[in-house]
mmCIF file of C-alpha atoms in Angstrom:
data_model
loop_
_atom_site.group_PDB
_atom_site.id
_atom_site.type_symbol
_atom_site.label_atom_id
_atom_site.label_comp_id
_atom_site.label_asym_id
_atom_site.label_seq_id
_atom_site.Cartn_x
_atom_site.Cartn_y
_atom_site.Cartn_z
ATOM 1 C CA UNK A 1 0.000 0.000 0.000
ATOM 2 C CA UNK A 2 1.174 3.545 -0.759
ATOM 3 C CA UNK A 3 -0.111 6.538 1.175
ATOM 4 C CA UNK A 4 -1.239 9.718 -0.583
ATOM 5 C CA UNK A 5 2.059 11.350 0.440
ATOM 6 C CA UNK A 6 3.900 8.841 -1.725
ATOM 7 C CA UNK A 7 5.548 7.168 1.255
ATOM 8 C CA UNK A 8 5.101 3.366 1.313
ATOM 9 C CA UNK A 9 2.879 2.271 4.198
ATOM 10 C CA UNK A 10 4.634 -0.628 5.912
ATOM 11 C CA UNK A 11 2.707 -0.327 9.172
ATOM 12 C CA UNK A 12 0.853 -3.334 10.565
ATOM 13 C CA UNK A 13 -2.935 -3.208 10.605
ATOM 14 C CA UNK A 14 -4.248 -1.433 13.696
ATOM 15 C CA UNK A 15 -5.261 -4.626 15.548
ATOM 16 C CA UNK A 16 -1.811 -6.150 15.031
ATOM 17 C CA UNK A 17 -0.082 -2.964 16.201
ATOM 18 C CA UNK A 18 -2.254 -2.982 19.303
ATOM 19 C CA UNK A 19 -1.168 -6.561 20.001
ATOM 20 C CA UNK A 20 2.514 -5.639 19.861
ATOM 21 C CA UNK A 21 2.070 -2.709 22.254
ATOM 22 C CA UNK A 22 -0.124 -4.800 24.535
ATOM 23 C CA UNK A 23 2.601 -7.441 24.861
ATOM 24 C CA UNK A 24 5.120 -4.729 25.707
ATOM 25 C CA UNK A 25 2.950 -3.058 28.346
ATOM 26 C CA UNK A 26 1.536 -6.234 29.895
ATOM 27 C CA UNK A 27 4.779 -8.219 30.049
ATOM 28 C CA UNK A 28 5.598 -9.069 33.662
ATOM 29 C CA UNK A 29 8.504 -10.593 35.565
ATOM 30 C CA UNK A 30 6.612 -13.554 37.018
ATOM 31 C CA UNK A 31 7.641 -15.121 40.305
ATOM 32 C CA UNK A 32 4.607 -16.410 42.199
ATOM 33 C CA UNK A 33 1.764 -17.036 39.746
ATOM 34 C CA UNK A 34 3.023 -20.159 37.947
ATOM 35 C CA UNK A 35 0.712 -23.073 37.212
ATOM 36 C CA UNK A 36 2.004 -26.673 36.895
ATOM 37 C CA UNK A 37 0.636 -27.113 33.361
ATOM 38 C CA UNK A 38 3.400 -28.037 30.886
ATOM 39 C CA UNK A 39 4.167 -25.826 27.898
ATOM 40 C CA UNK A 40 3.272 -27.706 24.679
ATOM 41 C CA UNK A 41 6.354 -28.445 22.542
ATOM 42 C CA UNK A 42 4.970 -26.527 19.556
ATOM 43 C CA UNK A 43 4.456 -23.415 21.704
ATOM 44 C CA UNK A 44 7.937 -23.629 23.207
ATOM 45 C CA UNK A 45 9.351 -24.056 19.700
ATOM 46 C CA UNK A 46 7.628 -20.815 18.649
ATOM 47 C CA UNK A 47 9.116 -18.975 21.614
ATOM 48 C CA UNK A 48 12.616 -20.236 20.877
ATOM 49 C CA UNK A 49 12.232 -19.317 17.201
ATOM 50 C CA UNK A 50 11.160 -15.806 18.214
ATOM 51 C CA UNK A 51 14.230 -15.499 20.420
ATOM 52 C CA UNK A 52 16.471 -16.820 17.654
ATOM 53 C CA UNK A 53 15.173 -14.107 15.309
ATOM 54 C CA UNK A 54 16.520 -11.309 17.498
ATOM 55 C CA UNK A 55 18.896 -8.833 15.882
ATOM 56 C CA UNK A 56 22.590 -9.232 16.648
ATOM 57 C CA UNK A 57 25.618 -7.104 15.881
ATOM 58 C CA UNK A 58 27.497 -8.529 12.912
ATOM 59 C CA UNK A 59 24.797 -11.215 12.719
ATOM 60 C CA UNK A 60 26.925 -13.133 15.252
ATOM 61 C CA UNK A 61 23.895 -14.771 16.937
ATOM 62 C CA UNK A 62 25.829 -15.473 20.153
ATOM 63 C CA UNK A 63 22.963 -17.142 22.001
ATOM 64 C CA UNK A 64 22.208 -20.759 22.890
ATOM 65 C CA UNK A 65 19.172 -22.076 24.768
ATOM 66 C CA UNK A 66 19.389 -24.643 27.565
ATOM 67 C CA UNK A 67 15.947 -26.140 28.212
ATOM 68 C CA UNK A 68 15.963 -27.332 31.831
ATOM 69 C CA UNK A 69 13.229 -29.684 32.999
ATOM 70 C CA UNK A 70 15.379 -31.763 35.353
ATOM 71 C CA UNK A 71 14.292 -31.326 38.966
ATOM 72 C CA UNK A 72 17.792 -32.216 40.143
ATOM 73 C CA UNK A 73 19.357 -29.440 38.080
ATOM 74 C CA UNK A 74 16.733 -26.926 39.199
ATOM 75 C CA UNK A 75 17.285 -27.861 42.844
ATOM 76 C CA UNK A 76 21.014 -27.215 42.459
ATOM 77 C CA UNK A 77 20.287 -23.835 40.879
ATOM 78 C CA UNK A 78 17.787 -23.065 43.643
ATOM 79 C CA UNK A 79 20.422 -23.694 46.304
ATOM 80 C CA UNK A 80 22.674 -21.136 44.600
ATOM 81 C CA UNK A 81 19.784 -18.662 44.623
ATOM 82 C CA UNK A 82 19.032 -19.197 48.312
ATOM 83 C CA UNK A 83 22.618 -18.515 49.333
ATOM 84 C CA UNK A 84 23.018 -15.465 47.064
ATOM 85 C CA UNK A 85 19.638 -14.093 48.116
ATOM 86 C CA UNK A 86 20.591 -14.331 51.798
ATOM 87 C CA UNK A 87 23.733 -12.348 51.017
ATOM 88 C CA UNK A 88 21.763 -9.748 49.065
ATOM 89 C CA UNK A 89 19.295 -9.348 51.941
ATOM 90 C CA UNK A 90 22.150 -8.215 54.194
ATOM 91 C CA UNK A 91 22.495 -5.078 52.038
ATOM 92 C CA UNK A 92 19.107 -3.797 53.208
ATOM 93 C CA UNK A 93 18.438 -2.765 56.785
ATOM 94 C CA UNK A 94 15.352 -1.830 58.761
ATOM 95 C CA UNK A 95 11.981 -1.690 57.034
ATOM 96 C CA UNK A 96 13.632 -2.011 53.634
ATOM 97 C CA UNK A 97 15.305 -5.219 54.744
ATOM 98 C CA UNK A 98 12.039 -6.613 56.086
ATOM 99 C CA UNK A 99 10.332 -5.824 52.781
ATOM 100 C CA UNK A 100 13.149 -7.447 50.819
ATOM 101 C CA UNK A 101 12.838 -10.673 52.781
ATOM 102 C CA UNK A 102 9.098 -10.801 52.065
ATOM 103 C CA UNK A 103 9.566 -10.479 48.301
ATOM 104 C CA UNK A 104 9.171 -13.563 46.116
ATOM 105 C CA UNK A 105 12.121 -13.277 43.736
ATOM 106 C CA UNK A 106 12.135 -16.557 41.798
ATOM 107 C CA UNK A 107 10.017 -19.460 40.600
ATOM 108 C CA UNK A 108 12.763 -21.998 39.910
ATOM 109 C CA UNK A 109 10.954 -24.974 41.409
ATOM 110 C CA UNK A 110 7.361 -23.781 40.969
ATOM 111 C CA UNK A 111 7.551 -23.179 37.234
ATOM 112 C CA UNK A 112 7.252 -26.245 34.979
ATOM 113 C CA UNK A 113 10.302 -25.250 32.941
ATOM 114 C CA UNK A 114 13.543 -23.311 33.334
ATOM 115 C CA UNK A 115 15.489 -21.879 30.421
ATOM 116 C CA UNK A 116 19.008 -20.501 30.412
ATOM 117 C CA UNK A 117 19.926 -18.218 27.531
ATOM 118 C CA UNK A 118 23.683 -18.062 27.173
ATOM 119 C CA UNK A 119 26.128 -15.865 25.272
ATOM 120 C CA UNK A 120 29.092 -17.438 23.515
ATOM 121 C CA UNK A 121 31.686 -14.682 23.724
ATOM 122 C CA UNK A 122 33.741 -16.260 20.936
ATOM 123 C CA UNK A 123 30.860 -16.730 18.480
ATOM 124 C CA UNK A 124 31.752 -15.280 15.084
ATOM 125 C CA UNK A 125 35.502 -15.377 15.595
ATOM 126 C CA UNK A 126 38.010 -12.714 16.607
ATOM 127 C CA UNK A 127 36.769 -9.931 14.329
ATOM 128 C CA UNK A 128 32.972 -9.599 14.302
ATOM 129 C CA UNK A 129 31.613 -6.854 12.074
ATOM 130 C CA UNK A 130 30.532 -3.904 14.222
ATOM 131 C CA UNK A 131 32.079 -5.210 17.455
ATOM 132 C CA UNK A 132 35.528 -3.641 17.200
ATOM 133 C CA UNK A 133 34.757 -0.603 19.360
ATOM 134 C CA UNK A 134 32.199 -2.098 21.777
ATOM 135 C CA UNK A 135 33.109 -5.654 22.716
ATOM 136 C CA UNK A 136 29.989 -6.050 24.896
ATOM 137 C CA UNK A 137 27.685 -5.996 21.875
ATOM 138 C CA UNK A 138 27.498 -9.801 22.092
ATOM 139 C CA UNK A 139 25.899 -9.454 25.540
ATOM 140 C CA UNK A 140 23.581 -6.708 24.301
ATOM 141 C CA UNK A 141 22.527 -8.851 21.348
ATOM 142 C CA UNK A 142 21.711 -11.780 23.628
ATOM 143 C CA UNK A 143 19.536 -9.494 25.757
ATOM 144 C CA UNK A 144 17.497 -8.790 22.631
ATOM 145 C CA UNK A 145 16.903 -12.539 22.264
ATOM 146 C CA UNK A 146 15.646 -12.584 25.856
ATOM 147 C CA UNK A 147 13.240 -9.731 25.142
ATOM 148 C CA UNK A 148 11.973 -11.377 21.947
ATOM 149 C CA UNK A 149 11.186 -14.550 23.872
ATOM 150 C CA UNK A 150 9.553 -12.583 26.699
ATOM 151 C CA UNK A 151 7.189 -10.667 24.436
ATOM 152 C CA UNK A 152 6.297 -13.768 22.425
ATOM 153 C CA UNK A 153 5.623 -15.606 25.690
ATOM 154 C CA UNK A 154 3.239 -12.883 26.840
ATOM 155 C CA UNK A 155 1.373 -13.138 23.540
ATOM 156 C CA UNK A 156 1.071 -16.909 24.145
ATOM 157 C CA UNK A 157 -0.220 -16.378 27.700
ATOM 158 C CA UNK A 158 3.008 -17.702 29.235
ATOM 159 C CA UNK A 159 4.778 -16.014 32.118
ATOM 160 C CA UNK A 160 8.528 -15.485 32.304
ATOM 161 C CA UNK A 161 10.650 -14.663 35.344
ATOM 162 C CA UNK A 162 14.322 -13.676 35.162
ATOM 163 C CA UNK A 163 16.354 -14.973 38.124
ATOM 164 C CA UNK A 164 19.358 -12.674 38.404
ATOM 165 C CA UNK A 165 20.325 -13.512 41.998
ATOM 166 C CA UNK A 166 22.704 -16.295 40.983
ATOM 167 C CA UNK A 167 26.468 -16.663 40.921
ATOM 168 C CA UNK A 168 27.265 -16.968 37.186
ATOM 169 C CA UNK A 169 30.402 -19.049 37.715
ATOM 170 C CA UNK A 170 28.525 -21.605 39.824
ATOM 171 C CA UNK A 171 25.605 -21.614 37.409
ATOM 172 C CA UNK A 172 28.003 -22.254 34.528
ATOM 173 C CA UNK A 173 29.436 -25.203 36.460
ATOM 174 C CA UNK A 174 26.002 -26.693 37.146
ATOM 175 C CA UNK A 175 25.108 -26.406 33.450
ATOM 176 C CA UNK A 176 28.528 -27.647 32.232
ATOM 177 C CA UNK A 177 29.059 -24.546 30.102
ATOM 178 C CA UNK A 178 32.262 -24.146 28.060
ATOM 179 C CA UNK A 179 34.692 -21.490 29.286
ATOM 180 C CA UNK A 180 33.692 -19.033 26.546
ATOM 181 C CA UNK A 181 29.944 -19.298 27.265
ATOM 182 C CA UNK A 182 28.355 -16.909 29.767
ATOM 183 C CA UNK A 183 24.967 -17.733 31.386
ATOM 184 C CA UNK A 184 23.310 -14.413 30.631
ATOM 185 C CA UNK A 185 19.672 -15.066 31.612
ATOM 186 C CA UNK A 186 18.212 -17.802 33.803
ATOM 187 C CA UNK A 187 14.472 -17.794 33.150
ATOM 188 C CA UNK A 188 11.439 -19.516 34.688
ATOM 189 C CA UNK A 189 8.623 -20.251 32.204
ATOM 190 C CA UNK A 190 5.058 -21.414 32.572
ATOM 191 C CA UNK A 191 1.390 -20.632 32.309
ATOM 192 C CA UNK A 192 0.168 -18.388 35.107
ATOM 193 C CA UNK A 193 -2.971 -17.940 37.128
ATOM 194 C CA UNK A 194 -2.908 -14.212 36.479
ATOM 195 C CA UNK A 195 -0.795 -11.481 34.931
ATOM 196 C CA UNK A 196 -0.549 -8.671 37.484
ATOM 197 C CA UNK A 197 -1.865 -5.271 36.460
ATOM 198 C CA UNK A 198 1.405 -3.671 37.605
ATOM 199 C CA UNK A 199 4.975 -4.952 38.026
ATOM 200 C CA UNK A 200 5.287 -6.935 41.234
ATOM 201 C CA UNK A 201 7.981 -4.681 42.722
ATOM 202 C CA UNK A 202 5.789 -1.650 42.081
ATOM 203 C CA UNK A 203 2.811 -3.330 43.773
ATOM 204 C CA UNK A 204 5.004 -4.240 46.743
ATOM 205 C CA UNK A 205 6.213 -0.656 47.114
ATOM 206 C CA UNK A 206 9.838 -1.437 46.337
ATOM 207 C CA UNK A 207 10.153 0.951 43.390
ATOM 208 C CA UNK A 208 7.841 2.695 40.923
ATOM 209 C CA UNK A 209 8.147 3.288 37.188
ATOM 210 C CA UNK A 210 9.992 6.513 36.425
ATOM 211 C CA UNK A 211 8.056 9.111 34.416
ATOM 212 C CA UNK A 212 8.959 9.096 30.727
ATOM 213 C CA UNK A 213 8.557 12.871 30.785
ATOM 214 C CA UNK A 214 11.683 13.067 32.971
ATOM 215 C CA UNK A 215 13.726 10.556 30.978
ATOM 216 C CA UNK A 216 13.716 12.157 27.502
ATOM 217 C CA UNK A 217 16.440 14.712 26.733
ATOM 218 C CA UNK A 218 17.160 16.963 23.774
ATOM 219 C CA UNK A 219 20.494 17.190 21.965
ATOM 220 C CA UNK A 220 22.511 16.666 25.137
ATOM 221 C CA UNK A 221 22.060 15.307 28.637
ATOM 222 C CA UNK A 222 19.688 17.498 30.612
ATOM 223 C CA UNK A 223 18.762 19.556 27.576
ATOM 224 C CA UNK A 224 15.040 20.167 26.962
ATOM 225 C CA UNK A 225 13.407 18.733 23.884
ATOM 226 C CA UNK A 226 13.696 21.020 20.904
ATOM 227 C CA UNK A 227 10.485 19.571 19.501
ATOM 228 C CA UNK A 228 7.550 21.024 21.403
ATOM 229 C CA UNK A 229 5.074 18.760 19.544
ATOM 230 C CA UNK A 230 7.024 15.705 20.728
ATOM 231 C CA UNK A 231 6.976 16.949 24.317
ATOM 232 C CA UNK A 232 3.241 17.503 24.105
ATOM 233 C CA UNK A 233 2.744 14.014 22.655
ATOM 234 C CA UNK A 234 4.800 12.413 25.457
ATOM 235 C CA UNK A 235 3.003 14.463 28.110
ATOM 236 C CA UNK A 236 -0.348 13.397 26.681
ATOM 237 C CA UNK A 237 0.571 9.706 26.737
ATOM 238 C CA UNK A 238 1.923 9.921 30.271
ATOM 239 C CA UNK A 239 -1.132 11.806 31.522
ATOM 240 C CA UNK A 240 -3.447 9.175 30.034
ATOM 241 C CA UNK A 241 -1.539 6.172 31.414
#
């Protein structure tokens, strides 16, 4: 289709656009709402394919996916979490510490499936196109695979929880990872009883979403937007949310 302006119209139909934005806004880091129902193989295959279609610098595709359904492996990972979480709790005193200890921060054993998305830091060889100046682009690219999977999972009605309170070296040992492979994201997957209307940490009072109106700068840090129409559009969206 070509618009009257002559510019090709590559936009999705309105209903499809709404679905994309809905997945973005309703995605949640799930910890406590998992159901025991297994994820059908064809659904999991779609999620992994979505993750594998993430963009990557130099098309290096540094990710691999470890599908973990072994209870023994998950119990070993859970023991790492428990120790690291106890250490993290010591960083918070008083009421903040009490709140931290009440938070549910993982679903390793409750979810029917765990998934570790790794980053092979040697994928693509010594000289990857576009990676010369910023070596960490392999890690950034793998994060995009995580986000692809997360949004696809939300569209499928599947919850995802990222467990970051783990020692990566110990996790790599449990999963028998090669020396060049970094365990970037340890995820819990499963159908859920409910998707919360707000992020769990926001509901618990730990931290709230920062206003977009305060996070957009102009041509330099702290500079106001030169485009008044853009500022008005952002203000309008924030006021209506």
